[in-house]
């Protein structure tokens, strides 16, 4: 007991007992050092804000900083390219599967013909991007800004008869959100997004043009757009989160400091490479008229006439030590914060073998599949599919039920000679299906099946012997494939 406890216990044993019991209970509860307040945790910030309130008022600032880093910092641009290339690559491909049959016939042909609306620049309101290019831009914008909006624009078939379906889409940045609107009726509007009584998004208040354009064609004004005409693509990290933050947010400070460190090292190298010849003349010697010219800015290889009475003091720049190790550690932190491998970010393959390269790719591939499923397929592709079906309904196309399968891009194999036999063994052992394995490699099973049947028919018509696969089961497998093709 401290002196106060002893004094309280002397005058009131009951009050002293309560103090001791409370103190003992507090000691039992406070077992987490991180929750303590003291020298070791000084400067730690831990506000109890909600998921969206954590970035409230700072999203525009973080977006601008992120964009500037991608423009001017090579590792930020590299991180974006790695994420986009692995998540989207050549594109997440849609394929039609008719329900209740093999999907062969006029119905599937009609759906595939309408699907060309997505696979051509007709889908873009600007007439520039097809579905695959949009996927890359969407993922790139989510990385840089944390979120992107895709707006549906309905079209009149009489004015746009070339369109297969009566709508187009436009990709717009989060800058279009009107931050000045505070409410709409009884609904709350926060940073341009309108929330209903349940907290769900009901509408978006969007400017008619980008507020940061060089020159606006008309006065800025905002319009309320219903949520069904907007796809809001962003990454969710917390429960109840409805807004996104730039992908670079956790590593911005580290990236900025690494960039400053690199610039300082480059300047130090330039100073170390500065070698000049300085000539000091005697007092009685005849000096040139321009003696001393060039002392203000010494250049490598310069010859400078030093005036009498002036003696040079050369700087001795320190030797650069530990640069590689420091940069490796720093870029490793950035790579971890972005969810990609160090080798992919830095392009440094020193000391990498098959095992280490595969282990690094395994962790990265898990994250990539999460982003593909949650971001691109779950939000963008499914949203485009919903609009596609609604477009067919508006056009009045009476088609049977069908399913659209979305196949991610082909995963680059670290060592195909080892990984492909392992996949074959999984299929033969019943641990995986052939079509699932094909989809994991970024290939469409229906397309492969049709092309293999065509190859067999064409080879048979040309009198060629069937290709014998490894494993000694050529006759049975080729006979089965020929029967399927016929």
Short mmCIF file of C-alpha atoms in Angstrom, two decimals:
data_model
loop_
_atom_site.label_atom_id
_atom_site.label_comp_id
_atom_site.label_asym_id
_atom_site.label_seq_id
_atom_site.Cartn_x
_atom_site.Cartn_y
_atom_site.Cartn_z
CA UNK A 1 0.00 0.00 0.00
CA UNK A 2 1.12 3.56 -0.65
CA UNK A 3 0.91 6.19 2.13
CA UNK A 4 -2.53 7.37 1.01
CA UNK A 5 -3.91 3.82 1.10
CA UNK A 6 -2.51 3.28 4.57
CA UNK A 7 -4.02 6.54 5.79
CA UNK A 8 -7.45 5.74 4.29
CA UNK A 9 -7.35 2.24 5.77
CA UNK A 10 -6.49 3.65 9.19
CA UNK A 11 -9.53 5.95 9.31
CA UNK A 12 -11.93 3.74 7.26
CA UNK A 13 -10.93 0.10 6.82
CA UNK A 14 -13.93 -0.49 4.52
CA UNK A 15 -12.91 2.33 2.16
CA UNK A 16 -9.31 1.13 2.25
CA UNK A 17 -10.42 -2.40 1.35
CA UNK A 18 -12.38 -1.09 -1.66
CA UNK A 19 -9.32 0.85 -2.85
CA UNK A 20 -7.11 -2.21 -2.60
CA UNK A 21 -9.66 -4.40 -4.38
CA UNK A 22 -10.03 -1.86 -7.21
CA UNK A 23 -6.28 -1.59 -7.56
CA UNK A 24 -5.89 -5.36 -7.71
CA UNK A 25 -8.66 -5.63 -10.31
CA UNK A 26 -7.05 -2.96 -12.48
CA UNK A 27 -3.74 -4.80 -12.30
CA UNK A 28 -5.44 -7.98 -13.52
CA UNK A 29 -7.17 -6.24 -16.42
CA UNK A 30 -4.24 -4.17 -17.75
CA UNK A 31 -2.17 -7.00 -19.18
CA UNK A 32 -1.62 -5.55 -22.69
CA UNK A 33 1.49 -3.41 -22.92
CA UNK A 34 0.22 -1.85 -26.14
CA UNK A 35 -2.77 -0.43 -24.25
CA UNK A 36 -0.59 1.34 -21.71
CA UNK A 37 0.18 5.05 -21.90
CA UNK A 38 3.77 5.97 -21.30
CA UNK A 39 7.15 6.62 -22.82
CA UNK A 40 7.09 3.52 -25.03
CA UNK A 41 3.72 4.37 -26.58
CA UNK A 42 4.24 8.14 -26.74
CA UNK A 43 2.99 9.56 -30.04
CA UNK A 44 0.82 6.57 -30.90
CA UNK A 45 -2.52 7.64 -32.36
CA UNK A 46 -5.50 5.38 -31.88
CA UNK A 47 -8.78 7.20 -32.54
CA UNK A 48 -11.97 5.19 -32.28
CA UNK A 49 -13.30 6.36 -35.65
CA UNK A 50 -15.46 4.24 -37.94
CA UNK A 51 -14.13 2.77 -41.17
CA UNK A 52 -15.21 5.69 -43.36
CA UNK A 53 -14.66 8.39 -40.72
CA UNK A 54 -10.98 7.44 -40.47
CA UNK A 55 -10.29 9.12 -43.83
CA UNK A 56 -13.03 11.76 -43.66
CA UNK A 57 -11.79 15.09 -44.96
CA UNK A 58 -8.46 13.61 -46.08
CA UNK A 59 -9.42 11.48 -49.10
CA UNK A 60 -8.80 14.24 -51.65
CA UNK A 61 -5.39 14.98 -50.14
CA UNK A 62 -4.40 11.30 -50.14
CA UNK A 63 -5.64 10.87 -53.72
CA UNK A 64 -3.55 13.80 -54.92
CA UNK A 65 -0.45 12.57 -53.07
CA UNK A 66 -0.92 9.06 -54.43
CA UNK A 67 -1.28 10.29 -58.00
CA UNK A 68 1.82 12.47 -57.63
CA UNK A 69 3.84 9.54 -56.32
CA UNK A 70 2.78 7.37 -59.24
CA UNK A 71 3.74 10.16 -61.65
CA UNK A 72 7.14 10.90 -60.12
CA UNK A 73 8.26 7.95 -57.99
CA UNK A 74 9.27 4.89 -60.03
CA UNK A 75 8.58 2.35 -57.30
CA UNK A 76 5.04 3.67 -56.81
CA UNK A 77 4.40 3.35 -60.55
CA UNK A 78 5.95 -0.12 -60.51
CA UNK A 79 3.73 -1.21 -57.62
CA UNK A 80 0.64 -0.10 -59.52
CA UNK A 81 1.73 -1.91 -62.67
CA UNK A 82 2.41 -5.13 -60.76
CA UNK A 83 -1.01 -5.10 -59.10
CA UNK A 84 -2.85 -4.29 -62.34
CA UNK A 85 -0.88 -6.81 -64.41
CA UNK A 86 -1.52 -9.65 -61.96
CA UNK A 87 -5.16 -8.88 -61.14
CA UNK A 88 -6.34 -7.94 -64.65
CA UNK A 89 -3.53 -8.81 -67.04
CA UNK A 90 -4.93 -9.37 -70.52
CA UNK A 91 -8.44 -9.21 -69.12
CA UNK A 92 -10.99 -11.20 -67.14
CA UNK A 93 -12.88 -12.96 -69.92
CA UNK A 94 -16.65 -13.58 -69.94
CA UNK A 95 -18.07 -16.77 -71.43
CA UNK A 96 -21.70 -17.82 -71.91
CA UNK A 97 -23.04 -21.09 -70.48
CA UNK A 98 -26.65 -21.93 -71.29
CA UNK A 99 -28.51 -23.66 -68.49
CA UNK A 100 -30.16 -27.05 -68.99
CA UNK A 101 -28.09 -28.20 -71.95
CA UNK A 102 -24.84 -28.13 -73.83
CA UNK A 103 -25.33 -24.51 -74.78
CA UNK A 104 -25.24 -25.17 -78.52
CA UNK A 105 -27.73 -23.47 -80.74
CA UNK A 106 -29.24 -20.21 -81.77
CA UNK A 107 -29.93 -19.01 -78.21
CA UNK A 108 -26.27 -19.05 -77.24
CA UNK A 109 -25.35 -17.41 -80.54
CA UNK A 110 -27.74 -14.55 -79.83
CA UNK A 111 -26.36 -14.01 -76.33
CA UNK A 112 -22.77 -14.10 -77.58
CA UNK A 113 -23.66 -11.60 -80.31
CA UNK A 114 -25.10 -9.25 -77.69
CA UNK A 115 -22.02 -9.83 -75.52
CA UNK A 116 -19.95 -8.18 -78.24
CA UNK A 117 -21.43 -4.93 -76.97
CA UNK A 118 -19.11 -5.31 -73.98
CA UNK A 119 -16.11 -6.53 -75.96
CA UNK A 120 -15.96 -3.55 -78.33
CA UNK A 121 -15.55 0.21 -77.78
CA UNK A 122 -19.33 0.50 -78.18
CA UNK A 123 -19.60 -0.02 -74.43
CA UNK A 124 -17.61 3.15 -73.70
CA UNK A 125 -19.36 6.52 -73.67
CA UNK A 126 -16.17 8.02 -75.11
CA UNK A 127 -15.90 5.32 -77.76
CA UNK A 128 -12.33 4.39 -76.78
CA UNK A 129 -12.27 1.45 -74.35
CA UNK A 130 -13.58 -2.09 -74.52
CA UNK A 131 -14.31 -4.25 -71.48
CA UNK A 132 -10.72 -5.43 -71.04
CA UNK A 133 -9.24 -1.94 -71.25
CA UNK A 134 -11.84 -0.75 -68.76
CA UNK A 135 -10.80 -3.48 -66.35
CA UNK A 136 -7.21 -2.25 -66.41
CA UNK A 137 -8.24 1.38 -65.91
CA UNK A 138 -10.60 0.46 -63.08
CA UNK A 139 -7.91 -1.50 -61.23
CA UNK A 140 -5.33 1.23 -61.84
CA UNK A 141 -7.69 3.90 -60.48
CA UNK A 142 -8.58 1.82 -57.43
CA UNK A 143 -4.86 1.48 -56.71
CA UNK A 144 -4.18 5.20 -57.12
CA UNK A 145 -7.38 6.72 -55.69
CA UNK A 146 -8.81 3.94 -53.58
CA UNK A 147 -12.09 3.92 -55.51
CA UNK A 148 -13.59 4.54 -58.93
CA UNK A 149 -17.12 5.11 -60.20
CA UNK A 150 -18.60 3.50 -63.30
CA UNK A 151 -21.68 5.36 -64.54
CA UNK A 152 -24.31 3.88 -66.87
CA UNK A 153 -25.60 6.16 -69.63
CA UNK A 154 -28.84 5.04 -71.28
CA UNK A 155 -29.03 5.65 -75.05
CA UNK A 156 -31.95 6.09 -77.42
CA UNK A 157 -31.80 3.39 -80.13
CA UNK A 158 -33.15 5.88 -82.67
CA UNK A 159 -30.15 8.15 -82.13
CA UNK A 160 -27.58 5.35 -81.68
CA UNK A 161 -28.78 2.51 -83.94
CA UNK A 162 -25.28 0.96 -84.14
CA UNK A 163 -25.37 -0.08 -80.49
CA UNK A 164 -26.29 -3.71 -79.83
CA UNK A 165 -27.71 -2.74 -76.40
CA UNK A 166 -29.21 0.66 -75.45
CA UNK A 167 -26.61 1.83 -72.96
CA UNK A 168 -22.98 2.82 -72.54
CA UNK A 169 -20.76 3.28 -69.49
CA UNK A 170 -18.37 6.01 -68.42
CA UNK A 171 -15.46 5.70 -66.01
CA UNK A 172 -15.26 8.66 -63.65
CA UNK A 173 -12.95 9.48 -60.76
CA UNK A 174 -14.03 10.19 -57.19
CA UNK A 175 -13.31 13.88 -57.84
CA UNK A 176 -16.74 14.05 -59.49
CA UNK A 177 -18.45 13.69 -56.09
CA UNK A 178 -20.01 16.98 -55.00
CA UNK A 179 -18.63 17.62 -51.50
CA UNK A 180 -20.92 20.61 -50.92
CA UNK A 181 -24.18 18.64 -50.72
CA UNK A 182 -25.04 17.83 -47.10
CA UNK A 183 -28.49 16.25 -47.33
CA UNK A 184 -31.26 15.17 -49.66
CA UNK A 185 -34.67 15.12 -48.00
CA UNK A 186 -34.19 13.08 -44.83
CA UNK A 187 -31.16 11.26 -46.22
CA UNK A 188 -27.68 12.19 -45.09
CA UNK A 189 -25.11 13.06 -47.78
CA UNK A 190 -21.44 12.66 -46.83
CA UNK A 191 -18.72 13.63 -49.32
CA UNK A 192 -21.15 13.45 -52.22
CA UNK A 193 -22.64 10.04 -51.35
CA UNK A 194 -26.22 9.79 -50.12
CA UNK A 195 -27.06 7.25 -47.42
CA UNK A 196 -30.55 5.99 -46.66
CA UNK A 197 -32.13 5.29 -43.26
CA UNK A 198 -30.47 1.87 -43.03
CA UNK A 199 -27.02 3.27 -43.88
CA UNK A 200 -26.96 1.80 -47.38
CA UNK A 201 -25.97 3.96 -50.34
CA UNK A 202 -29.01 5.27 -52.21
CA UNK A 203 -27.54 7.81 -54.65
CA UNK A 204 -24.45 9.71 -55.76
CA UNK A 205 -24.28 13.48 -56.29
CA UNK A 206 -21.94 13.94 -59.26
CA UNK A 207 -20.57 16.99 -61.03
CA UNK A 208 -21.31 17.27 -64.74
CA UNK A 209 -17.55 17.62 -65.43
CA UNK A 210 -14.28 17.00 -63.66
CA UNK A 211 -13.70 19.97 -61.31
CA UNK A 212 -9.96 19.81 -62.00
CA UNK A 213 -10.22 20.07 -65.78
CA UNK A 214 -8.06 22.60 -67.63
CA UNK A 215 -11.20 24.33 -68.82
CA UNK A 216 -14.81 23.39 -68.13
CA UNK A 217 -17.19 23.59 -71.04
CA UNK A 218 -20.05 24.68 -68.80
CA UNK A 219 -20.63 25.83 -65.26
CA UNK A 220 -20.15 23.11 -62.68
CA UNK A 221 -23.34 21.63 -61.33
CA UNK A 222 -24.16 18.35 -59.68
CA UNK A 223 -26.87 15.79 -60.42
CA UNK A 224 -28.33 13.10 -58.18
CA UNK A 225 -27.73 9.67 -59.75
CA UNK A 226 -29.47 6.56 -58.37
CA UNK A 227 -27.22 3.81 -57.07
CA UNK A 228 -28.45 1.35 -59.72
CA UNK A 229 -26.75 3.45 -62.41
CA UNK A 230 -23.40 3.51 -60.57
CA UNK A 231 -20.80 0.82 -59.89
CA UNK A 232 -18.69 1.93 -56.94
CA UNK A 233 -15.49 -0.15 -57.06
CA UNK A 234 -13.26 -0.14 -53.97
CA UNK A 235 -11.45 -2.48 -51.60
CA UNK A 236 -13.15 -3.35 -48.31
CA UNK A 237 -10.92 -3.83 -45.26
CA UNK A 238 -13.26 -3.16 -42.30
CA UNK A 239 -16.83 -4.04 -41.39
CA UNK A 240 -19.25 -1.33 -42.46
CA UNK A 241 -16.76 0.29 -44.84
CA UNK A 242 -18.32 1.91 -47.92
CA UNK A 243 -15.48 4.16 -49.12
CA UNK A 244 -11.98 3.40 -50.31
CA UNK A 245 -8.54 4.82 -49.63
CA UNK A 246 -5.49 4.82 -51.93
CA UNK A 247 -3.57 1.56 -52.05
CA UNK A 248 -0.38 3.48 -51.22
CA UNK A 249 -1.78 4.93 -47.97
CA UNK A 250 0.15 2.59 -45.59
CA UNK A 251 3.46 3.09 -47.42
CA UNK A 252 3.34 6.72 -48.53
CA UNK A 253 5.69 7.90 -45.79
CA UNK A 254 8.17 5.12 -46.46
CA UNK A 255 8.07 5.68 -50.22
CA UNK A 256 8.61 9.41 -49.79
CA UNK A 257 11.56 8.93 -47.43
CA UNK A 258 13.11 6.29 -49.69
CA UNK A 259 12.80 8.68 -52.62
CA UNK A 260 14.45 11.48 -50.64
CA UNK A 261 17.21 9.11 -49.54
CA UNK A 262 17.83 8.07 -53.13
CA UNK A 263 18.04 11.68 -54.29
CA UNK A 264 20.55 12.44 -51.52
CA UNK A 265 22.68 9.46 -52.51
CA UNK A 266 22.59 10.49 -56.16
CA UNK A 267 23.70 13.99 -55.21
CA UNK A 268 26.45 12.54 -53.03
CA UNK A 269 27.68 10.46 -55.96
CA UNK A 270 27.73 13.55 -58.17
CA UNK A 271 29.77 15.38 -55.57
CA UNK A 272 32.16 12.44 -55.24
CA UNK A 273 32.61 12.40 -59.02
CA UNK A 274 33.49 16.10 -59.08
CA UNK A 275 37.20 16.29 -60.08
CA UNK A 276 38.57 19.67 -61.15
CA UNK A 277 42.08 21.17 -61.64
CA UNK A 278 42.65 24.45 -59.80
CA UNK A 279 45.66 26.55 -60.84
CA UNK A 280 47.13 28.93 -58.25
CA UNK A 281 49.28 31.70 -59.76
CA UNK A 282 52.21 33.37 -58.08
CA UNK A 283 51.90 37.05 -57.24
CA UNK A 284 54.40 38.15 -59.90
CA UNK A 285 52.89 36.00 -62.62
CA UNK A 286 50.69 37.46 -65.32
CA UNK A 287 47.19 36.12 -64.82
CA UNK A 288 44.43 35.92 -67.41
CA UNK A 289 41.73 38.55 -67.32
CA UNK A 290 39.08 36.00 -66.40
CA UNK A 291 40.95 34.49 -63.48
CA UNK A 292 38.57 32.89 -61.01
CA UNK A 293 35.81 32.31 -63.54
CA UNK A 294 34.17 28.98 -62.98
CA UNK A 295 34.66 28.77 -59.21
CA UNK A 296 30.98 29.33 -58.61
CA UNK A 297 30.05 26.05 -60.29
CA UNK A 298 32.81 23.51 -60.59
CA UNK A 299 32.15 20.83 -63.20
CA UNK A 300 33.90 17.48 -63.63
CA UNK A 301 37.06 17.93 -65.70
CA UNK A 302 37.02 21.75 -65.38
CA UNK A 303 40.24 23.78 -65.38
CA UNK A 304 39.91 26.95 -63.25
CA UNK A 305 42.44 29.76 -62.82
CA UNK A 306 42.58 30.61 -59.10
CA UNK A 307 43.15 34.30 -58.27
CA UNK A 308 46.08 35.25 -56.02
CA UNK A 309 45.28 35.06 -52.32
CA UNK A 310 42.56 32.44 -52.71
CA UNK A 311 43.14 28.87 -51.68
CA UNK A 312 40.62 26.11 -52.32
CA UNK A 313 39.16 23.88 -49.64
CA UNK A 314 37.83 20.76 -51.29
CA UNK A 315 35.03 18.84 -49.68
CA UNK A 316 35.63 15.21 -48.94
CA UNK A 317 32.25 13.50 -49.47
CA UNK A 318 31.82 10.39 -47.33
CA UNK A 319 31.83 7.00 -48.91
CA UNK A 320 28.41 5.47 -49.61
CA UNK A 321 28.01 2.39 -47.46
CA UNK A 322 24.98 0.18 -46.92
CA UNK A 323 22.95 1.64 -49.78
CA UNK A 324 21.88 -1.72 -51.24
CA UNK A 325 20.91 -3.23 -47.89
CA UNK A 326 19.00 -0.12 -46.80
CA UNK A 327 17.06 0.05 -50.08
CA UNK A 328 16.29 -3.68 -49.98
CA UNK A 329 14.85 -3.40 -46.48
CA UNK A 330 12.89 -0.29 -47.34
CA UNK A 331 11.46 -1.70 -50.57
CA UNK A 332 10.65 -4.93 -48.73
CA UNK A 333 8.48 -2.91 -46.34
CA UNK A 334 6.77 -1.19 -49.27
CA UNK A 335 6.16 -4.51 -51.03
CA UNK A 336 4.61 -6.00 -47.89
CA UNK A 337 2.39 -2.96 -47.48
CA UNK A 338 1.16 -3.28 -51.07
CA UNK A 339 0.69 -7.05 -50.88
CA UNK A 340 3.17 -7.95 -53.62
CA UNK A 341 6.55 -9.65 -53.58
CA UNK A 342 9.80 -7.74 -53.22
CA UNK A 343 11.15 -9.25 -56.43
CA UNK A 344 8.12 -8.02 -58.40
CA UNK A 345 8.42 -4.50 -56.97
CA UNK A 346 12.17 -4.01 -57.21
CA UNK A 347 12.93 -6.25 -60.19
CA UNK A 348 15.74 -7.69 -58.08
CA UNK A 349 16.16 -11.45 -58.61
CA UNK A 350 19.46 -11.75 -56.77
CA UNK A 351 19.61 -15.00 -54.83
CA UNK A 352 16.20 -16.20 -56.05
CA UNK A 353 15.78 -19.87 -56.90
CA UNK A 354 12.73 -21.96 -57.77
CA UNK A 355 11.72 -22.65 -54.15
CA UNK A 356 12.08 -19.08 -52.88
CA UNK A 357 10.50 -17.62 -56.00
CA UNK A 358 7.55 -20.00 -55.77
CA UNK A 359 7.00 -19.34 -52.06
CA UNK A 360 6.97 -15.60 -52.67
CA UNK A 361 4.54 -16.03 -55.55
CA UNK A 362 2.27 -18.30 -53.51
CA UNK A 363 1.55 -15.57 -50.95
CA UNK A 364 1.15 -12.95 -53.65
CA UNK A 365 -1.10 -15.22 -55.73
CA UNK A 366 -3.45 -15.70 -52.76
CA UNK A 367 -3.87 -11.96 -52.46
CA UNK A 368 -4.27 -11.57 -56.21
CA UNK A 369 -7.08 -14.15 -56.23
CA UNK A 370 -8.75 -12.27 -53.37
CA UNK A 371 -8.57 -8.99 -55.32
CA UNK A 372 -9.83 -10.67 -58.48
CA UNK A 373 -12.78 -12.21 -56.67
CA UNK A 374 -13.69 -9.27 -54.43
CA UNK A 375 -12.83 -6.27 -56.60
CA UNK A 376 -12.94 -7.08 -60.28
CA UNK A 377 -15.31 -10.04 -60.53
CA UNK A 378 -17.46 -9.40 -57.45
CA UNK A 379 -17.97 -5.69 -58.05
CA UNK A 380 -17.07 -4.62 -61.58
CA UNK A 381 -17.74 -7.73 -63.67
CA UNK A 382 -20.94 -8.70 -61.83
CA UNK A 383 -22.13 -5.12 -62.10
CA UNK A 384 -21.46 -5.10 -65.84
CA UNK A 385 -23.29 -8.42 -66.09
CA UNK A 386 -26.33 -6.94 -64.30
CA UNK A 387 -26.42 -4.04 -66.73
CA UNK A 388 -25.98 -6.48 -69.63
CA UNK A 389 -29.02 -8.49 -68.55
CA UNK A 390 -31.05 -5.32 -68.02
CA UNK A 391 -30.01 -4.14 -71.48
CA UNK A 392 -31.28 -7.39 -73.00
CA UNK A 393 -34.58 -6.92 -71.15
CA UNK A 394 -34.95 -3.32 -72.36
CA UNK A 395 -34.28 -4.47 -75.89
CA UNK A 396 -36.97 -7.13 -75.49
CA UNK A 397 -34.78 -10.16 -76.17
CA UNK A 398 -36.61 -13.29 -74.94
CA UNK A 399 -33.78 -15.69 -74.16
CA UNK A 400 -33.60 -18.75 -71.88
CA UNK A 401 -31.64 -18.68 -68.65
CA UNK A 402 -27.88 -18.44 -69.05
CA UNK A 403 -24.83 -18.01 -66.86
CA UNK A 404 -21.81 -15.80 -67.49
CA UNK A 405 -18.55 -17.28 -66.25
CA UNK A 406 -15.68 -14.88 -65.62
CA UNK A 407 -12.23 -16.36 -66.17
CA UNK A 408 -9.24 -14.45 -64.69
CA UNK A 409 -6.05 -14.05 -66.74
CA UNK A 410 -3.51 -16.82 -67.04
CA UNK A 411 -1.25 -17.18 -64.04
CA UNK A 412 2.42 -17.11 -64.98
CA UNK A 413 4.09 -20.34 -63.91
CA UNK A 414 7.43 -20.12 -62.11
CA UNK A 415 8.63 -23.49 -63.47
CA UNK A 416 6.17 -25.13 -65.92
CA UNK A 417 8.20 -28.34 -66.08
CA UNK A 418 7.47 -28.95 -62.40
CA UNK A 419 4.08 -27.29 -61.91
CA UNK A 420 2.19 -28.74 -64.90
CA UNK A 421 2.92 -32.40 -64.00
CA UNK A 422 1.73 -31.63 -60.46
CA UNK A 423 -1.56 -30.26 -61.87
CA UNK A 424 -2.00 -33.38 -64.03
CA UNK A 425 -1.48 -35.62 -61.00
CA UNK A 426 -4.10 -33.66 -59.03
CA UNK A 427 -6.66 -34.14 -61.79
CA UNK A 428 -5.89 -37.85 -62.22
CA UNK A 429 -6.03 -38.41 -58.45
CA UNK A 430 -9.45 -36.77 -58.27
CA UNK A 431 -8.19 -33.87 -56.14
CA UNK A 432 -9.17 -31.30 -58.76
CA UNK A 433 -11.30 -31.13 -61.88
CA UNK A 434 -9.91 -30.51 -65.32
CA UNK A 435 -12.03 -27.46 -65.98
CA UNK A 436 -11.15 -25.89 -62.62
CA UNK A 437 -7.46 -26.39 -63.37
CA UNK A 438 -7.95 -24.84 -66.80
CA UNK A 439 -9.70 -21.82 -65.26
CA UNK A 440 -6.90 -21.43 -62.70
CA UNK A 441 -4.54 -21.13 -65.67
CA UNK A 442 -6.75 -18.42 -67.19
CA UNK A 443 -8.25 -20.58 -69.93
CA UNK A 444 -11.89 -21.18 -70.83
CA UNK A 445 -12.81 -24.92 -70.67
CA UNK A 446 -15.59 -24.60 -73.27
CA UNK A 447 -13.22 -22.97 -75.75
CA UNK A 448 -10.54 -25.60 -75.15
CA UNK A 449 -13.04 -28.45 -75.56
CA UNK A 450 -14.40 -27.03 -78.81
CA UNK A 451 -10.94 -26.34 -80.24
CA UNK A 452 -9.68 -29.83 -79.35
CA UNK A 453 -12.66 -31.38 -81.12
CA UNK A 454 -11.98 -29.19 -84.15
CA UNK A 455 -8.31 -30.22 -84.13
CA UNK A 456 -9.25 -33.91 -84.09
CA UNK A 457 -11.70 -33.52 -86.97
CA UNK A 458 -9.22 -31.44 -89.01
CA UNK A 459 -6.37 -33.90 -88.38
CA UNK A 460 -8.56 -36.83 -89.34
CA UNK A 461 -9.67 -35.08 -92.54
CA UNK A 462 -6.03 -34.38 -93.40
CA UNK A 463 -5.01 -37.97 -92.76
CA UNK A 464 -2.73 -37.09 -89.85
CA UNK A 465 -2.02 -39.43 -86.98
CA UNK A 466 -3.46 -38.32 -83.64
CA UNK A 467 -1.05 -36.61 -81.26
CA UNK A 468 0.06 -39.07 -78.58
CA UNK A 469 0.16 -37.50 -75.09
CA UNK A 470 2.68 -38.56 -72.49
CA UNK A 471 1.51 -41.29 -70.14
CA UNK A 472 0.67 -44.08 -72.59
CA UNK A 473 -3.11 -43.59 -72.73
CA UNK A 474 -3.30 -42.07 -76.20
CA UNK A 475 -5.67 -44.53 -77.84
CA UNK A 476 -8.45 -44.40 -75.25
CA UNK A 477 -8.30 -40.65 -74.72
CA UNK A 478 -8.21 -39.88 -78.45
CA UNK A 479 -11.13 -42.25 -79.09
CA UNK A 480 -13.19 -40.53 -76.37
CA UNK A 481 -12.37 -37.06 -77.70
CA UNK A 482 -13.23 -38.16 -81.26
CA UNK A 483 -16.58 -39.49 -80.08
CA UNK A 484 -17.27 -36.19 -78.28
CA UNK A 485 -16.29 -34.20 -81.36
CA UNK A 486 -18.58 -36.24 -83.60
#
